[in-house]
Amino acid sequence: RLRDMEFESRENAANVLKALKAGGEFAALAKEFSTDPATKDKGGDMGEMPVDALQPHLKAVADKLEPGKISDVFEGMGAWYLLKLEKRTKAQQRPFDECKEEIRTLLTRQGTQMAEGGLVEKLREAAVIEIKDPKLDTPKPGQPGAKAGAKGKQ
């Protein structure tokens, strides 16, 4: 489980790091000072995720942290950061019985999306659109008002 704080300046990040070292609570300071819209309201909580899912600048620092420790200020992607590693867990394979309904739902959704996509394409190909209002009709090549070299469906 990882927490982060993002700052617009190194100075702001350094001031918050001083407050943390003086006993400040990471989540409370993140809510007050972080500029990360995705985690600010959650006290910097990024949840549990594989380290490889992190952006490279965060991964490089998170890999080196021990649980309970806070990083030094570091820069990445045009901002300044602090990280706190709350706990490190090993990846685990879930038993099939525990996740089979999630898998069934995901596969059903994917199948439905593929079928809908195919249906939409078939309908588009078969559609015949007639414009009855002559003011809106685009002249076809060879008709009066058509531009030279214009292409259109006959």
mmCIF file with all atom_site columns, C-alpha atoms in Angstrom:
data_model
loop_
_atom_site.group_PDB
_atom_site.id
_atom_site.type_symbol
_atom_site.label_atom_id
_atom_site.label_alt_id
_atom_site.label_comp_id
_atom_site.label_asym_id
_atom_site.label_entity_id
_atom_site.label_seq_id
_atom_site.pdbx_PDB_ins_code
_atom_site.Cartn_x
_atom_site.Cartn_y
_atom_site.Cartn_z
_atom_site.occupancy
_atom_site.B_iso_or_equiv
_atom_site.pdbx_formal_charge
_atom_site.auth_seq_id
_atom_site.auth_comp_id
_atom_site.auth_asym_id
_atom_site.auth_atom_id
_atom_site.pdbx_PDB_model_num
ATOM 1   C CA . ARG A 1 1   ? 0.000   0.000   0.000   1.00 0.00 ? 1   ARG A CA 1
ATOM 2   C CA . LEU A 1 2   ? 1.463   3.325   -1.096  1.00 0.00 ? 2   LEU A CA 1
ATOM 3   C CA . ARG A 1 3   ? 0.676   6.978   -0.402  1.00 0.00 ? 3   ARG A CA 1
ATOM 4   C CA . ASP A 1 4   ? 1.900   9.949   -2.392  1.00 0.00 ? 4   ASP A CA 1
ATOM 5   C CA . MET A 1 5   ? 1.973   13.717  -2.274  1.00 0.00 ? 5   MET A CA 1
ATOM 6   C CA . GLU A 1 6   ? 2.583   15.890  -5.310  1.00 0.00 ? 6   GLU A CA 1
ATOM 7   C CA . PHE A 1 7   ? 3.794   19.485  -5.182  1.00 0.00 ? 7   PHE A CA 1
ATOM 8   C CA . GLU A 1 8   ? 4.336   22.299  -7.640  1.00 0.00 ? 8   GLU A CA 1
ATOM 9   C CA . SER A 1 9   ? 7.661   23.304  -6.061  1.00 0.00 ? 9   SER A CA 1
ATOM 10  C CA . ARG A 1 10  ? 10.593  21.651  -4.312  1.00 0.00 ? 10  ARG A CA 1
ATOM 11  C CA . GLU A 1 11  ? 10.234  24.192  -1.506  1.00 0.00 ? 11  GLU A CA 1
ATOM 12  C CA . ASN A 1 12  ? 6.647   23.138  -0.737  1.00 0.00 ? 12  ASN A CA 1
ATOM 13  C CA . ALA A 1 13  ? 7.653   19.469  -0.740  1.00 0.00 ? 13  ALA A CA 1
ATOM 14  C CA . ALA A 1 14  ? 10.632  20.166  1.539   1.00 0.00 ? 14  ALA A CA 1
ATOM 15  C CA . ASN A 1 15  ? 8.438   22.070  4.009   1.00 0.00 ? 15  ASN A CA 1
ATOM 16  C CA . VAL A 1 16  ? 5.971   19.174  4.211   1.00 0.00 ? 16  VAL A CA 1
ATOM 17  C CA . LEU A 1 17  ? 8.845   16.696  4.642   1.00 0.00 ? 17  LEU A CA 1
ATOM 18  C CA . LYS A 1 18  ? 10.047  18.777  7.622   1.00 0.00 ? 18  LYS A CA 1
ATOM 19  C CA . ALA A 1 19  ? 6.537   18.615  9.091   1.00 0.00 ? 19  ALA A CA 1
ATOM 20  C CA . LEU A 1 20  ? 6.513   14.831  8.611   1.00 0.00 ? 20  LEU A CA 1
ATOM 21  C CA . LYS A 1 21  ? 9.872   14.470  10.335  1.00 0.00 ? 21  LYS A CA 1
ATOM 22  C CA . ALA A 1 22  ? 8.512   16.554  13.221  1.00 0.00 ? 22  ALA A CA 1
ATOM 23  C CA . GLY A 1 23  ? 5.721   13.998  13.682  1.00 0.00 ? 23  GLY A CA 1
ATOM 24  C CA . GLY A 1 24  ? 3.127   15.166  11.157  1.00 0.00 ? 24  GLY A CA 1
ATOM 25  C CA . GLU A 1 25  ? 0.691   12.582  9.828   1.00 0.00 ? 25  GLU A CA 1
ATOM 26  C CA . PHE A 1 26  ? 1.143   11.788  6.124   1.00 0.00 ? 26  PHE A CA 1
ATOM 27  C CA . ALA A 1 27  ? -2.567  11.441  5.266   1.00 0.00 ? 27  ALA A CA 1
ATOM 28  C CA . ALA A 1 28  ? -3.540  14.710  6.974   1.00 0.00 ? 28  ALA A CA 1
ATOM 29  C CA . LEU A 1 29  ? -0.708  16.644  5.324   1.00 0.00 ? 29  LEU A CA 1
ATOM 30  C CA . ALA A 1 30  ? -1.547  15.115  1.927   1.00 0.00 ? 30  ALA A CA 1
ATOM 31  C CA . LYS A 1 31  ? -5.159  16.283  2.231   1.00 0.00 ? 31  LYS A CA 1
ATOM 32  C CA . GLU A 1 32  ? -3.979  19.771  3.085   1.00 0.00 ? 32  GLU A CA 1
ATOM 33  C CA . PHE A 1 33  ? -0.968  20.302  0.811   1.00 0.00 ? 33  PHE A CA 1
ATOM 34  C CA . SER A 1 34  ? -0.840  17.770  -2.035  1.00 0.00 ? 34  SER A CA 1
ATOM 35  C CA . THR A 1 35  ? -1.751  18.915  -5.542  1.00 0.00 ? 35  THR A CA 1
ATOM 36  C CA . ASP A 1 36  ? -2.424  15.357  -6.794  1.00 0.00 ? 36  ASP A CA 1
ATOM 37  C CA . PRO A 1 37  ? -6.133  15.403  -7.735  1.00 0.00 ? 37  PRO A CA 1
ATOM 38  C CA . ALA A 1 38  ? -6.335  11.605  -7.806  1.00 0.00 ? 38  ALA A CA 1
ATOM 39  C CA . THR A 1 39  ? -5.156  11.037  -4.221  1.00 0.00 ? 39  THR A CA 1
ATOM 40  C CA . LYS A 1 40  ? -5.378  14.336  -2.315  1.00 0.00 ? 40  LYS A CA 1
ATOM 41  C CA . ASP A 1 41  ? -8.850  13.724  -0.869  1.00 0.00 ? 41  ASP A CA 1
ATOM 42  C CA . LYS A 1 42  ? -7.847  10.183  0.122   1.00 0.00 ? 42  LYS A CA 1
ATOM 43  C CA . GLY A 1 43  ? -4.860  11.360  2.139   1.00 0.00 ? 43  GLY A CA 1
ATOM 44  C CA . GLY A 1 44  ? -2.494  10.389  -0.664  1.00 0.00 ? 44  GLY A CA 1
ATOM 45  C CA . ASP A 1 45  ? -3.700  6.773   -0.666  1.00 0.00 ? 45  ASP A CA 1
ATOM 46  C CA . MET A 1 46  ? -2.859  5.084   -3.965  1.00 0.00 ? 46  MET A CA 1
ATOM 47  C CA . GLY A 1 47  ? -4.110  1.721   -2.725  1.00 0.00 ? 47  GLY A CA 1
ATOM 48  C CA . GLU A 1 48  ? -2.466  -1.624  -3.289  1.00 0.00 ? 48  GLU A CA 1
ATOM 49  C CA . MET A 1 49  ? -1.033  -2.217  -6.724  1.00 0.00 ? 49  MET A CA 1
ATOM 50  C CA . PRO A 1 50  ? 1.866   -3.962  -8.397  1.00 0.00 ? 50  PRO A CA 1
ATOM 51  C CA . VAL A 1 51  ? 4.985   -1.801  -8.314  1.00 0.00 ? 51  VAL A CA 1
ATOM 52  C CA . ASP A 1 52  ? 5.271   -2.287  -12.077 1.00 0.00 ? 52  ASP A CA 1
ATOM 53  C CA . ALA A 1 53  ? 1.943   -0.460  -12.494 1.00 0.00 ? 53  ALA A CA 1
ATOM 54  C CA . LEU A 1 54  ? 3.507   2.772   -11.200 1.00 0.00 ? 54  LEU A CA 1
ATOM 55  C CA . GLN A 1 55  ? 4.925   5.480   -13.414 1.00 0.00 ? 55  GLN A CA 1
ATOM 56  C CA . PRO A 1 56  ? 8.701   5.010   -13.752 1.00 0.00 ? 56  PRO A CA 1
ATOM 57  C CA . HIS A 1 57  ? 9.637   8.003   -11.545 1.00 0.00 ? 57  HIS A CA 1
ATOM 58  C CA . LEU A 1 58  ? 7.416   6.676   -8.726  1.00 0.00 ? 58  LEU A CA 1
ATOM 59  C CA . LYS A 1 59  ? 8.490   3.044   -9.200  1.00 0.00 ? 59  LYS A CA 1
ATOM 60  C CA . ALA A 1 60  ? 12.182  3.898   -8.885  1.00 0.00 ? 60  ALA A CA 1
ATOM 61  C CA . VAL A 1 61  ? 11.597  5.449   -5.452  1.00 0.00 ? 61  VAL A CA 1
ATOM 62  C CA . ALA A 1 62  ? 8.946   2.998   -4.213  1.00 0.00 ? 62  ALA A CA 1
ATOM 63  C CA . ASP A 1 63  ? 11.225  0.031   -4.994  1.00 0.00 ? 63  ASP A CA 1
ATOM 64  C CA . LYS A 1 64  ? 13.798  1.355   -2.506  1.00 0.00 ? 64  LYS A CA 1
ATOM 65  C CA . LEU A 1 65  ? 11.420  2.200   0.356   1.00 0.00 ? 65  LEU A CA 1
ATOM 66  C CA . GLU A 1 66  ? 10.933  0.013   3.393   1.00 0.00 ? 66  GLU A CA 1
ATOM 67  C CA . PRO A 1 67  ? 7.424   -0.308  4.884   1.00 0.00 ? 67  PRO A CA 1
ATOM 68  C CA . GLY A 1 68  ? 6.596   2.635   7.146   1.00 0.00 ? 68  GLY A CA 1
ATOM 69  C CA . LYS A 1 69  ? 9.287   4.857   5.608   1.00 0.00 ? 69  LYS A CA 1
ATOM 70  C CA . ILE A 1 70  ? 8.890   8.140   3.757   1.00 0.00 ? 70  ILE A CA 1
ATOM 71  C CA . SER A 1 71  ? 10.980  9.068   0.734   1.00 0.00 ? 71  SER A CA 1
ATOM 72  C CA . ASP A 1 72  ? 13.089  12.155  0.372   1.00 0.00 ? 72  ASP A CA 1
ATOM 73  C CA . VAL A 1 73  ? 11.738  14.847  -1.964  1.00 0.00 ? 73  VAL A CA 1
ATOM 74  C CA . PHE A 1 74  ? 12.157  13.826  -5.608  1.00 0.00 ? 74  PHE A CA 1
ATOM 75  C CA . GLU A 1 75  ? 11.244  15.252  -8.995  1.00 0.00 ? 75  GLU A CA 1
ATOM 76  C CA . GLY A 1 76  ? 9.341   13.569  -11.807 1.00 0.00 ? 76  GLY A CA 1
ATOM 77  C CA . MET A 1 77  ? 7.015   14.528  -14.648 1.00 0.00 ? 77  MET A CA 1
ATOM 78  C CA . GLY A 1 78  ? 7.239   18.263  -13.909 1.00 0.00 ? 78  GLY A CA 1
ATOM 79  C CA . ALA A 1 79  ? 6.301   17.985  -10.227 1.00 0.00 ? 79  ALA A CA 1
ATOM 80  C CA . TRP A 1 80  ? 7.876   17.213  -6.848  1.00 0.00 ? 80  TRP A CA 1
ATOM 81  C CA . TYR A 1 81  ? 6.872   14.185  -4.781  1.00 0.00 ? 81  TYR A CA 1
ATOM 82  C CA . LEU A 1 82  ? 6.945   12.441  -1.433  1.00 0.00 ? 82  LEU A CA 1
ATOM 83  C CA . LEU A 1 83  ? 6.014   8.769   -1.055  1.00 0.00 ? 83  LEU A CA 1
ATOM 84  C CA . LYS A 1 84  ? 5.172   6.661   1.960   1.00 0.00 ? 84  LYS A CA 1
ATOM 85  C CA . LEU A 1 85  ? 5.216   2.893   1.680   1.00 0.00 ? 85  LEU A CA 1
ATOM 86  C CA . GLU A 1 86  ? 2.720   1.605   4.225   1.00 0.00 ? 86  GLU A CA 1
ATOM 87  C CA . LYS A 1 87  ? 3.129   -2.079  3.494   1.00 0.00 ? 87  LYS A CA 1
ATOM 88  C CA . ARG A 1 88  ? 4.551   -4.392  0.886   1.00 0.00 ? 88  ARG A CA 1
ATOM 89  C CA . THR A 1 89  ? 2.717   -7.593  0.043   1.00 0.00 ? 89  THR A CA 1
ATOM 90  C CA . LYS A 1 90  ? 3.703   -10.382 -2.275  1.00 0.00 ? 90  LYS A CA 1
ATOM 91  C CA . ALA A 1 91  ? 1.541   -10.953 -5.313  1.00 0.00 ? 91  ALA A CA 1
ATOM 92  C CA . GLN A 1 92  ? -0.847  -13.817 -4.788  1.00 0.00 ? 92  GLN A CA 1
ATOM 93  C CA . GLN A 1 93  ? -2.843  -15.924 -7.145  1.00 0.00 ? 93  GLN A CA 1
ATOM 94  C CA . ARG A 1 94  ? -6.512  -15.965 -6.203  1.00 0.00 ? 94  ARG A CA 1
ATOM 95  C CA . PRO A 1 95  ? -8.348  -19.283 -6.205  1.00 0.00 ? 95  PRO A CA 1
ATOM 96  C CA . PHE A 1 96  ? -10.505 -19.736 -9.293  1.00 0.00 ? 96  PHE A CA 1
ATOM 97  C CA . ASP A 1 97  ? -13.685 -20.214 -7.246  1.00 0.00 ? 97  ASP A CA 1
ATOM 98  C CA . GLU A 1 98  ? -13.089 -16.814 -5.657  1.00 0.00 ? 98  GLU A CA 1
ATOM 99  C CA . CYS A 1 99  ? -12.867 -14.915 -8.954  1.00 0.00 ? 99  CYS A CA 1
ATOM 100 C CA . LYS A 1 100 ? -14.835 -16.981 -11.495 1.00 0.00 ? 100 LYS A CA 1
ATOM 101 C CA . GLU A 1 101 ? -17.866 -14.655 -11.384 1.00 0.00 ? 101 GLU A CA 1
ATOM 102 C CA . GLU A 1 102 ? -15.636 -11.631 -12.084 1.00 0.00 ? 102 GLU A CA 1
ATOM 103 C CA . ILE A 1 103 ? -14.086 -13.506 -15.009 1.00 0.00 ? 103 ILE A CA 1
ATOM 104 C CA . ARG A 1 104 ? -17.530 -14.525 -16.322 1.00 0.00 ? 104 ARG A CA 1
ATOM 105 C CA . THR A 1 105 ? -18.763 -10.915 -16.096 1.00 0.00 ? 105 THR A CA 1
ATOM 106 C CA . LEU A 1 106 ? -15.656 -9.566  -17.838 1.00 0.00 ? 106 LEU A CA 1
ATOM 107 C CA . LEU A 1 107 ? -15.836 -12.096 -20.669 1.00 0.00 ? 107 LEU A CA 1
ATOM 108 C CA . THR A 1 108 ? -19.572 -11.557 -21.115 1.00 0.00 ? 108 THR A CA 1
ATOM 109 C CA . ARG A 1 109 ? -19.042 -7.795  -21.297 1.00 0.00 ? 109 ARG A CA 1
ATOM 110 C CA . GLN A 1 110 ? -16.219 -8.203  -23.825 1.00 0.00 ? 110 GLN A CA 1
ATOM 111 C CA . GLY A 1 111 ? -18.329 -10.561 -25.946 1.00 0.00 ? 111 GLY A CA 1
ATOM 112 C CA . THR A 1 112 ? -21.265 -8.165  -25.884 1.00 0.00 ? 112 THR A CA 1
ATOM 113 C CA . GLN A 1 113 ? -19.056 -5.229  -26.880 1.00 0.00 ? 113 GLN A CA 1
ATOM 114 C CA . MET A 1 114 ? -17.577 -7.210  -29.767 1.00 0.00 ? 114 MET A CA 1
ATOM 115 C CA . ALA A 1 115 ? -21.034 -8.305  -30.951 1.00 0.00 ? 115 ALA A CA 1
ATOM 116 C CA . GLU A 1 116 ? -22.400 -4.763  -30.699 1.00 0.00 ? 116 GLU A CA 1
ATOM 117 C CA . GLY A 1 117 ? -19.403 -3.412  -32.612 1.00 0.00 ? 117 GLY A CA 1
ATOM 118 C CA . GLY A 1 118 ? -19.940 -5.942  -35.398 1.00 0.00 ? 118 GLY A CA 1
ATOM 119 C CA . LEU A 1 119 ? -23.650 -5.184  -35.524 1.00 0.00 ? 119 LEU A CA 1
ATOM 120 C CA . VAL A 1 120 ? -23.047 -1.452  -35.791 1.00 0.00 ? 120 VAL A CA 1
ATOM 121 C CA . GLU A 1 121 ? -20.614 -1.994  -38.666 1.00 0.00 ? 121 GLU A CA 1
ATOM 122 C CA . LYS A 1 122 ? -23.097 -4.257  -40.514 1.00 0.00 ? 122 LYS A CA 1
ATOM 123 C CA . LEU A 1 123 ? -25.874 -1.711  -40.038 1.00 0.00 ? 123 LEU A CA 1
ATOM 124 C CA . ARG A 1 124 ? -23.668 1.111   -41.331 1.00 0.00 ? 124 ARG A CA 1
ATOM 125 C CA . GLU A 1 125 ? -22.724 -0.886  -44.415 1.00 0.00 ? 125 GLU A CA 1
ATOM 126 C CA . ALA A 1 126 ? -26.358 -1.794  -45.138 1.00 0.00 ? 126 ALA A CA 1
ATOM 127 C CA . ALA A 1 127 ? -27.769 1.668   -44.431 1.00 0.00 ? 127 ALA A CA 1
ATOM 128 C CA . VAL A 1 128 ? -29.221 3.664   -47.291 1.00 0.00 ? 128 VAL A CA 1
ATOM 129 C CA . ILE A 1 129 ? -29.559 7.330   -46.510 1.00 0.00 ? 129 ILE A CA 1
ATOM 130 C CA . GLU A 1 130 ? -31.741 9.443   -48.738 1.00 0.00 ? 130 GLU A CA 1
ATOM 131 C CA . ILE A 1 131 ? -31.825 13.187  -48.400 1.00 0.00 ? 131 ILE A CA 1
ATOM 132 C CA . LYS A 1 132 ? -35.281 14.391  -49.399 1.00 0.00 ? 132 LYS A CA 1
ATOM 133 C CA . ASP A 1 133 ? -34.662 18.125  -48.940 1.00 0.00 ? 133 ASP A CA 1
ATOM 134 C CA . PRO A 1 134 ? -32.971 19.420  -52.135 1.00 0.00 ? 134 PRO A CA 1
ATOM 135 C CA . LYS A 1 135 ? -31.313 22.220  -50.146 1.00 0.00 ? 135 LYS A CA 1
ATOM 136 C CA . LEU A 1 136 ? -29.386 19.640  -48.130 1.00 0.00 ? 136 LEU A CA 1
ATOM 137 C CA . ASP A 1 137 ? -28.595 17.240  -50.947 1.00 0.00 ? 137 ASP A CA 1
ATOM 138 C CA . THR A 1 138 ? -25.031 17.135  -52.230 1.00 0.00 ? 138 THR A CA 1
ATOM 139 C CA . PRO A 1 139 ? -24.945 17.014  -56.046 1.00 0.00 ? 139 PRO A CA 1
ATOM 140 C CA . LYS A 1 140 ? -23.445 13.828  -57.431 1.00 0.00 ? 140 LYS A CA 1
ATOM 141 C CA . PRO A 1 141 ? -20.719 13.964  -60.101 1.00 0.00 ? 141 PRO A CA 1
ATOM 142 C CA . GLY A 1 142 ? -22.164 14.867  -63.449 1.00 0.00 ? 142 GLY A CA 1
ATOM 143 C CA . GLN A 1 143 ? -25.238 16.564  -61.962 1.00 0.00 ? 143 GLN A CA 1
ATOM 144 C CA . PRO A 1 144 ? -25.785 20.298  -62.286 1.00 0.00 ? 144 PRO A CA 1
ATOM 145 C CA . GLY A 1 145 ? -24.064 22.107  -59.408 1.00 0.00 ? 145 GLY A CA 1
ATOM 146 C CA . ALA A 1 146 ? -21.445 19.387  -58.865 1.00 0.00 ? 146 ALA A CA 1
ATOM 147 C CA . LYS A 1 147 ? -17.878 20.552  -58.560 1.00 0.00 ? 147 LYS A CA 1
ATOM 148 C CA . ALA A 1 148 ? -15.392 19.269  -61.089 1.00 0.00 ? 148 ALA A CA 1
ATOM 149 C CA . GLY A 1 149 ? -13.589 16.187  -59.772 1.00 0.00 ? 149 GLY A CA 1
ATOM 150 C CA . ALA A 1 150 ? -16.089 15.741  -56.902 1.00 0.00 ? 150 ALA A CA 1
ATOM 151 C CA . LYS A 1 151 ? -16.799 12.194  -55.811 1.00 0.00 ? 151 LYS A CA 1
ATOM 152 C CA . GLY A 1 152 ? -20.126 10.980  -54.497 1.00 0.00 ? 152 GLY A CA 1
ATOM 153 C CA . LYS A 1 153 ? -22.208 7.834   -54.172 1.00 0.00 ? 153 LYS A CA 1
ATOM 154 C CA . GLN A 1 154 ? -24.539 7.065   -57.006 1.00 0.00 ? 154 GLN A CA 1
#
